[in-house]
């Protein structure tokens, strides 16, 4: 029987009575086969970390959940929300392992939902990019980010990531205070358009894949001077 990925297929069950099939006992069951994707935004749990630079990944997840009507549930290793896009099932993840153990949450949910690693997108903050700029990559190193580093330690480098710039306007030795610092209202005016665009970027990743998404959006990642 012919099936297409992401679309329902039908099969018929005929109930037998006295050795013969009776049409009025026939029924149709629709079974859906769905591609699955995991979108993970990195951050730290707790009110004290809300709207901090290091929680930019969480902020992107909240934007996407709001845009798609997905509701968060407190699950193992993180807050998880589910939605679907054109027959593709999308799991959103905000790890509650704290940043340096993010890989535990990512590995668990990939295995739990049997999601191929090629369908993982991790959203993180990046001090190497100016505030509000972003960059998509299909693989690579951790770039000094401990959350990405732990994920790579557990599953390797071959997963897609969306890095959102938080800037690096801090003195020597001040990186920890910087990334754990809160965004100002002026910062948010710069960051907000990127968070809004991240919704479209994630949708594109799910529907078109990382290569097409990079081609379409990376050219928009630099802020106009």
PDB file of C-alpha atoms in Angstrom:
ATOM      1  CA  UNK A   1       0.000   0.000   0.000  1.00  0.00           C
ATOM      2  CA  UNK A   2       1.398   3.389  -0.986  1.00  0.00           C
ATOM      3  CA  UNK A   3       2.090   5.896   1.754  1.00  0.00           C
ATOM      4  CA  UNK A   4       3.671   9.341   1.792  1.00  0.00           C
ATOM      5  CA  UNK A   5       5.713  10.591   4.728  1.00  0.00           C
ATOM      6  CA  UNK A   6       3.780  13.005   6.882  1.00  0.00           C
ATOM      7  CA  UNK A   7       0.377  12.111   5.425  1.00  0.00           C
ATOM      8  CA  UNK A   8      -2.301   9.678   6.592  1.00  0.00           C
ATOM      9  CA  UNK A   9      -2.739   6.316   5.049  1.00  0.00           C
ATOM     10  CA  UNK A  10      -5.845   4.149   5.243  1.00  0.00           C
ATOM     11  CA  UNK A  11      -6.393   0.496   5.800  1.00  0.00           C
ATOM     12  CA  UNK A  12      -9.606  -1.434   5.942  1.00  0.00           C
ATOM     13  CA  UNK A  13     -10.615  -4.026   8.509  1.00  0.00           C
ATOM     14  CA  UNK A  14     -13.483  -6.321   7.603  1.00  0.00           C
ATOM     15  CA  UNK A  15     -15.256  -8.169  10.371  1.00  0.00           C
ATOM     16  CA  UNK A  16     -16.203 -11.741   9.584  1.00  0.00           C
ATOM     17  CA  UNK A  17     -19.434 -13.345  10.621  1.00  0.00           C
ATOM     18  CA  UNK A  18     -20.318 -16.996   9.994  1.00  0.00           C
ATOM     19  CA  UNK A  19     -17.325 -17.340   7.700  1.00  0.00           C
ATOM     20  CA  UNK A  20     -18.312 -14.444   5.418  1.00  0.00           C
ATOM     21  CA  UNK A  21     -17.310 -10.733   5.346  1.00  0.00           C
ATOM     22  CA  UNK A  22     -20.159  -8.347   5.971  1.00  0.00           C
ATOM     23  CA  UNK A  23     -19.801  -4.855   4.424  1.00  0.00           C
ATOM     24  CA  UNK A  24     -21.743  -3.182   7.199  1.00  0.00           C
ATOM     25  CA  UNK A  25     -19.088  -4.334   9.658  1.00  0.00           C
ATOM     26  CA  UNK A  26     -16.335  -2.606   7.693  1.00  0.00           C
ATOM     27  CA  UNK A  27     -14.564   0.356   9.188  1.00  0.00           C
ATOM     28  CA  UNK A  28     -11.696   2.605   8.257  1.00  0.00           C
ATOM     29  CA  UNK A  29      -8.832   3.475  10.528  1.00  0.00           C
ATOM     30  CA  UNK A  30      -6.596   6.415   9.657  1.00  0.00           C
ATOM     31  CA  UNK A  31      -3.029   6.168  10.850  1.00  0.00           C
ATOM     32  CA  UNK A  32      -0.662   9.100  10.648  1.00  0.00           C
ATOM     33  CA  UNK A  33       3.049   8.823  10.105  1.00  0.00           C
ATOM     34  CA  UNK A  34       4.766  12.014  11.195  1.00  0.00           C
ATOM     35  CA  UNK A  35       8.290  13.303  10.942  1.00  0.00           C
ATOM     36  CA  UNK A  36       9.577  14.415  14.345  1.00  0.00           C
ATOM     37  CA  UNK A  37      11.824  17.359  15.167  1.00  0.00           C
ATOM     38  CA  UNK A  38      13.426  18.583  18.390  1.00  0.00           C
ATOM     39  CA  UNK A  39      14.032  22.312  18.843  1.00  0.00           C
ATOM     40  CA  UNK A  40      16.025  23.079  21.985  1.00  0.00           C
ATOM     41  CA  UNK A  41      16.631  26.535  23.427  1.00  0.00           C
ATOM     42  CA  UNK A  42      19.472  26.691  25.936  1.00  0.00           C
ATOM     43  CA  UNK A  43      19.200  28.492  29.254  1.00  0.00           C
ATOM     44  CA  UNK A  44      19.000  28.127  33.022  1.00  0.00           C
ATOM     45  CA  UNK A  45      15.891  27.445  35.129  1.00  0.00           C
ATOM     46  CA  UNK A  46      14.733  29.820  37.846  1.00  0.00           C
ATOM     47  CA  UNK A  47      13.231  33.295  38.016  1.00  0.00           C
ATOM     48  CA  UNK A  48      16.625  34.857  38.661  1.00  0.00           C
ATOM     49  CA  UNK A  49      17.744  33.811  35.165  1.00  0.00           C
ATOM     50  CA  UNK A  50      14.680  35.052  33.295  1.00  0.00           C
ATOM     51  CA  UNK A  51      15.554  37.522  30.536  1.00  0.00           C
ATOM     52  CA  UNK A  52      19.285  37.122  31.051  1.00  0.00           C
ATOM     53  CA  UNK A  53      21.606  36.978  28.055  1.00  0.00           C
ATOM     54  CA  UNK A  54      22.425  33.324  28.699  1.00  0.00           C
ATOM     55  CA  UNK A  55      18.706  32.506  28.473  1.00  0.00           C
ATOM     56  CA  UNK A  56      18.267  33.837  24.957  1.00  0.00           C
ATOM     57  CA  UNK A  57      17.588  30.305  23.729  1.00  0.00           C
ATOM     58  CA  UNK A  58      14.753  29.948  26.226  1.00  0.00           C
ATOM     59  CA  UNK A  59      13.360  33.289  25.084  1.00  0.00           C
ATOM     60  CA  UNK A  60      13.313  32.082  21.472  1.00  0.00           C
ATOM     61  CA  UNK A  61      11.458  28.931  22.550  1.00  0.00           C
ATOM     62  CA  UNK A  62       8.846  31.009  24.363  1.00  0.00           C
ATOM     63  CA  UNK A  63       8.339  33.120  21.235  1.00  0.00           C
ATOM     64  CA  UNK A  64       7.860  30.030  19.091  1.00  0.00           C
ATOM     65  CA  UNK A  65       5.501  28.371  21.568  1.00  0.00           C
ATOM     66  CA  UNK A  66       3.381  31.518  21.751  1.00  0.00           C
ATOM     67  CA  UNK A  67       3.282  31.837  17.954  1.00  0.00           C
ATOM     68  CA  UNK A  68       2.142  28.238  17.504  1.00  0.00           C
ATOM     69  CA  UNK A  69      -0.100  27.914  20.560  1.00  0.00           C
ATOM     70  CA  UNK A  70       2.075  25.213  22.135  1.00  0.00           C
ATOM     71  CA  UNK A  71       1.778  24.781  25.903  1.00  0.00           C
ATOM     72  CA  UNK A  72       4.692  23.991  28.200  1.00  0.00           C
ATOM     73  CA  UNK A  73       4.712  21.001  30.523  1.00  0.00           C
ATOM     74  CA  UNK A  74       7.274  20.214  33.209  1.00  0.00           C
ATOM     75  CA  UNK A  75       8.797  16.942  32.024  1.00  0.00           C
ATOM     76  CA  UNK A  76      11.978  14.994  32.642  1.00  0.00           C
ATOM     77  CA  UNK A  77      15.087  17.158  32.211  1.00  0.00           C
ATOM     78  CA  UNK A  78      13.119  20.166  31.011  1.00  0.00           C
ATOM     79  CA  UNK A  79       9.992  22.001  29.989  1.00  0.00           C
ATOM     80  CA  UNK A  80       8.536  20.440  26.850  1.00  0.00           C
ATOM     81  CA  UNK A  81       5.876  21.682  24.444  1.00  0.00           C
ATOM     82  CA  UNK A  82       4.493  20.010  21.346  1.00  0.00           C
ATOM     83  CA  UNK A  83       3.097  21.404  18.122  1.00  0.00           C
ATOM     84  CA  UNK A  84       2.880  20.377  14.474  1.00  0.00           C
ATOM     85  CA  UNK A  85       3.697  21.987  11.143  1.00  0.00           C
ATOM     86  CA  UNK A  86       2.192  20.526   7.975  1.00  0.00           C
ATOM     87  CA  UNK A  87       2.217  16.965   9.258  1.00  0.00           C
ATOM     88  CA  UNK A  88       5.543  17.265  11.074  1.00  0.00           C
ATOM     89  CA  UNK A  89       5.565  16.928  14.840  1.00  0.00           C
ATOM     90  CA  UNK A  90       7.736  19.465  16.642  1.00  0.00           C
ATOM     91  CA  UNK A  91       8.963  19.082  20.216  1.00  0.00           C
ATOM     92  CA  UNK A  92      10.195  22.237  21.936  1.00  0.00           C
ATOM     93  CA  UNK A  93      12.623  21.831  24.822  1.00  0.00           C
ATOM     94  CA  UNK A  94      13.867  24.188  27.513  1.00  0.00           C
ATOM     95  CA  UNK A  95      16.345  22.118  29.569  1.00  0.00           C
ATOM     96  CA  UNK A  96      16.165  22.439  33.358  1.00  0.00           C
ATOM     97  CA  UNK A  97      19.509  20.714  33.873  1.00  0.00           C
ATOM     98  CA  UNK A  98      21.297  24.080  34.070  1.00  0.00           C
ATOM     99  CA  UNK A  99      23.395  25.155  31.138  1.00  0.00           C
ATOM    100  CA  UNK A 100      26.503  23.025  31.661  1.00  0.00           C
ATOM    101  CA  UNK A 101      24.498  19.764  31.595  1.00  0.00           C
ATOM    102  CA  UNK A 102      22.217  20.619  28.659  1.00  0.00           C
ATOM    103  CA  UNK A 103      23.326  17.514  26.787  1.00  0.00           C
ATOM    104  CA  UNK A 104      21.510  15.275  29.261  1.00  0.00           C
ATOM    105  CA  UNK A 105      18.170  16.788  28.256  1.00  0.00           C
ATOM    106  CA  UNK A 106      18.897  16.803  24.528  1.00  0.00           C
ATOM    107  CA  UNK A 107      20.108  13.205  24.442  1.00  0.00           C
ATOM    108  CA  UNK A 108      17.181  11.986  26.547  1.00  0.00           C
ATOM    109  CA  UNK A 109      14.486  13.584  24.364  1.00  0.00           C
ATOM    110  CA  UNK A 110      16.126  12.506  21.113  1.00  0.00           C
ATOM    111  CA  UNK A 111      16.058   8.940  22.400  1.00  0.00           C
ATOM    112  CA  UNK A 112      12.661   9.163  24.084  1.00  0.00           C
ATOM    113  CA  UNK A 113      10.895  10.351  20.940  1.00  0.00           C
ATOM    114  CA  UNK A 114      13.185   8.490  18.519  1.00  0.00           C
ATOM    115  CA  UNK A 115      14.151  11.683  16.719  1.00  0.00           C
ATOM    116  CA  UNK A 116      16.996  11.564  14.238  1.00  0.00           C
ATOM    117  CA  UNK A 117      19.871  13.888  15.131  1.00  0.00           C
ATOM    118  CA  UNK A 118      19.581  15.556  11.716  1.00  0.00           C
ATOM    119  CA  UNK A 119      16.238  16.925  12.936  1.00  0.00           C
ATOM    120  CA  UNK A 120      17.683  18.655  15.989  1.00  0.00           C
ATOM    121  CA  UNK A 121      18.090  22.438  16.114  1.00  0.00           C
ATOM    122  CA  UNK A 122      19.714  24.037  19.164  1.00  0.00           C
ATOM    123  CA  UNK A 123      19.237  27.769  19.817  1.00  0.00           C
ATOM    124  CA  UNK A 124      21.914  29.433  21.938  1.00  0.00           C
ATOM    125  CA  UNK A 125      23.380  32.806  22.878  1.00  0.00           C
ATOM    126  CA  UNK A 126      26.762  33.793  21.445  1.00  0.00           C
ATOM    127  CA  UNK A 127      29.176  36.436  22.773  1.00  0.00           C
ATOM    128  CA  UNK A 128      31.119  36.337  19.487  1.00  0.00           C
ATOM    129  CA  UNK A 129      28.207  37.947  17.631  1.00  0.00           C
ATOM    130  CA  UNK A 130      26.973  41.515  18.175  1.00  0.00           C
ATOM    131  CA  UNK A 131      23.650  41.869  19.971  1.00  0.00           C
ATOM    132  CA  UNK A 132      20.760  40.865  17.733  1.00  0.00           C
ATOM    133  CA  UNK A 133      22.823  39.294  14.967  1.00  0.00           C
ATOM    134  CA  UNK A 134      22.488  35.578  14.311  1.00  0.00           C
ATOM    135  CA  UNK A 135      24.090  32.715  12.453  1.00  0.00           C
ATOM    136  CA  UNK A 136      22.828  29.290  11.395  1.00  0.00           C
ATOM    137  CA  UNK A 137      25.194  26.335  11.066  1.00  0.00           C
ATOM    138  CA  UNK A 138      24.658  22.666  10.273  1.00  0.00           C
ATOM    139  CA  UNK A 139      27.454  21.465  12.578  1.00  0.00           C
ATOM    140  CA  UNK A 140      30.626  22.683  14.252  1.00  0.00           C
ATOM    141  CA  UNK A 141      32.436  23.260  17.525  1.00  0.00           C
ATOM    142  CA  UNK A 142      30.995  24.704  20.712  1.00  0.00           C
ATOM    143  CA  UNK A 143      32.528  28.142  20.145  1.00  0.00           C
ATOM    144  CA  UNK A 144      33.301  28.342  23.855  1.00  0.00           C
ATOM    145  CA  UNK A 145      29.663  27.815  24.867  1.00  0.00           C
ATOM    146  CA  UNK A 146      29.395  25.342  27.739  1.00  0.00           C
ATOM    147  CA  UNK A 147      25.855  24.250  26.916  1.00  0.00           C
ATOM    148  CA  UNK A 148      26.767  23.425  23.322  1.00  0.00           C
ATOM    149  CA  UNK A 149      29.940  21.823  24.606  1.00  0.00           C
ATOM    150  CA  UNK A 150      28.062  19.350  26.790  1.00  0.00           C
ATOM    151  CA  UNK A 151      25.683  18.464  23.971  1.00  0.00           C
ATOM    152  CA  UNK A 152      28.661  17.822  21.675  1.00  0.00           C
ATOM    153  CA  UNK A 153      30.291  15.723  24.389  1.00  0.00           C
ATOM    154  CA  UNK A 154      27.263  13.416  24.475  1.00  0.00           C
ATOM    155  CA  UNK A 155      26.044  13.269  20.847  1.00  0.00           C
ATOM    156  CA  UNK A 156      28.820  14.749  18.712  1.00  0.00           C
ATOM    157  CA  UNK A 157      29.033  17.885  16.570  1.00  0.00           C
ATOM    158  CA  UNK A 158      26.622  16.905  13.800  1.00  0.00           C
ATOM    159  CA  UNK A 159      23.527  18.873  14.718  1.00  0.00           C
ATOM    160  CA  UNK A 160      22.154  22.215  13.564  1.00  0.00           C
ATOM    161  CA  UNK A 161      22.355  25.319  15.664  1.00  0.00           C
ATOM    162  CA  UNK A 162      21.033  28.869  15.620  1.00  0.00           C
ATOM    163  CA  UNK A 163      23.402  31.221  17.454  1.00  0.00           C
ATOM    164  CA  UNK A 164      21.981  34.572  18.554  1.00  0.00           C
ATOM    165  CA  UNK A 165      24.404  37.362  19.379  1.00  0.00           C
ATOM    166  CA  UNK A 166      24.452  38.922  22.844  1.00  0.00           C
ATOM    167  CA  UNK A 167      27.558  41.053  22.323  1.00  0.00           C
ATOM    168  CA  UNK A 168      30.718  41.163  24.447  1.00  0.00           C
ATOM    169  CA  UNK A 169      30.863  44.610  25.973  1.00  0.00           C
ATOM    170  CA  UNK A 170      32.528  43.461  29.171  1.00  0.00           C
ATOM    171  CA  UNK A 171      35.995  43.903  30.694  1.00  0.00           C
ATOM    172  CA  UNK A 172      38.619  41.179  30.821  1.00  0.00           C
ATOM    173  CA  UNK A 173      37.403  38.420  33.148  1.00  0.00           C
ATOM    174  CA  UNK A 174      33.830  39.711  33.107  1.00  0.00           C
ATOM    175  CA  UNK A 175      32.205  37.189  30.777  1.00  0.00           C
ATOM    176  CA  UNK A 176      30.295  35.277  33.459  1.00  0.00           C
ATOM    177  CA  UNK A 177      28.705  38.417  34.873  1.00  0.00           C
ATOM    178  CA  UNK A 178      27.892  39.539  31.326  1.00  0.00           C
ATOM    179  CA  UNK A 179      26.116  36.393  30.173  1.00  0.00           C
ATOM    180  CA  UNK A 180      24.196  36.152  33.442  1.00  0.00           C
ATOM    181  CA  UNK A 181      23.248  39.811  33.301  1.00  0.00           C
ATOM    182  CA  UNK A 182      19.736  40.936  32.382  1.00  0.00           C
ATOM    183  CA  UNK A 183      18.779  42.582  29.119  1.00  0.00           C
ATOM    184  CA  UNK A 184      17.948  46.269  29.389  1.00  0.00           C
ATOM    185  CA  UNK A 185      14.933  47.781  27.669  1.00  0.00           C
ATOM    186  CA  UNK A 186      17.284  49.247  25.064  1.00  0.00           C
ATOM    187  CA  UNK A 187      18.844  45.821  24.508  1.00  0.00           C
ATOM    188  CA  UNK A 188      15.407  44.325  23.928  1.00  0.00           C
ATOM    189  CA  UNK A 189      14.632  46.851  21.215  1.00  0.00           C
ATOM    190  CA  UNK A 190      17.608  45.462  19.315  1.00  0.00           C
ATOM    191  CA  UNK A 191      16.999  41.806  20.170  1.00  0.00           C
ATOM    192  CA  UNK A 192      13.233  41.696  19.630  1.00  0.00           C
ATOM    193  CA  UNK A 193      13.287  41.592  15.798  1.00  0.00           C
ATOM    194  CA  UNK A 194      15.664  38.621  15.944  1.00  0.00           C
ATOM    195  CA  UNK A 195      13.427  36.761  18.386  1.00  0.00           C
ATOM    196  CA  UNK A 196      10.471  37.452  16.104  1.00  0.00           C
ATOM    197  CA  UNK A 197      12.396  36.216  13.066  1.00  0.00           C
ATOM    198  CA  UNK A 198      13.519  33.097  14.927  1.00  0.00           C
ATOM    199  CA  UNK A 199       9.947  31.827  14.678  1.00  0.00           C
ATOM    200  CA  UNK A 200      10.183  31.839  10.884  1.00  0.00           C
ATOM    201  CA  UNK A 201      13.684  30.364  10.990  1.00  0.00           C
ATOM    202  CA  UNK A 202      12.530  27.417  13.078  1.00  0.00           C
ATOM    203  CA  UNK A 203       9.552  26.828  10.813  1.00  0.00           C
ATOM    204  CA  UNK A 204      11.869  26.877   7.805  1.00  0.00           C
ATOM    205  CA  UNK A 205      14.211  24.365   9.447  1.00  0.00           C
ATOM    206  CA  UNK A 206      11.316  21.980  10.028  1.00  0.00           C
ATOM    207  CA  UNK A 207       9.747  22.382   6.591  1.00  0.00           C
ATOM    208  CA  UNK A 208      12.794  22.930   4.355  1.00  0.00           C
ATOM    209  CA  UNK A 209      15.855  21.663   6.228  1.00  0.00           C
ATOM    210  CA  UNK A 210      19.026  23.339   7.424  1.00  0.00           C
ATOM    211  CA  UNK A 211      20.683  24.004   4.051  1.00  0.00           C
ATOM    212  CA  UNK A 212      17.763  25.879   2.533  1.00  0.00           C
ATOM    213  CA  UNK A 213      17.215  27.714   5.814  1.00  0.00           C
ATOM    214  CA  UNK A 214      20.848  28.834   5.975  1.00  0.00           C
ATOM    215  CA  UNK A 215      20.679  30.035   2.377  1.00  0.00           C
ATOM    216  CA  UNK A 216      17.528  31.997   3.046  1.00  0.00           C
ATOM    217  CA  UNK A 217      18.238  33.505   6.462  1.00  0.00           C
ATOM    218  CA  UNK A 218      21.976  33.801   7.121  1.00  0.00           C
ATOM    219  CA  UNK A 219      22.145  36.813   4.814  1.00  0.00           C
ATOM    220  CA  UNK A 220      19.694  38.516   7.173  1.00  0.00           C
ATOM    221  CA  UNK A 221      21.795  37.764  10.245  1.00  0.00           C
ATOM    222  CA  UNK A 222      23.921  40.901  10.211  1.00  0.00           C
ATOM    223  CA  UNK A 223      22.429  44.118  11.508  1.00  0.00           C
ATOM    224  CA  UNK A 224      22.512  47.101   9.191  1.00  0.00           C
ATOM    225  CA  UNK A 225      24.829  49.814  10.474  1.00  0.00           C
TER     226      UNK A 225
END
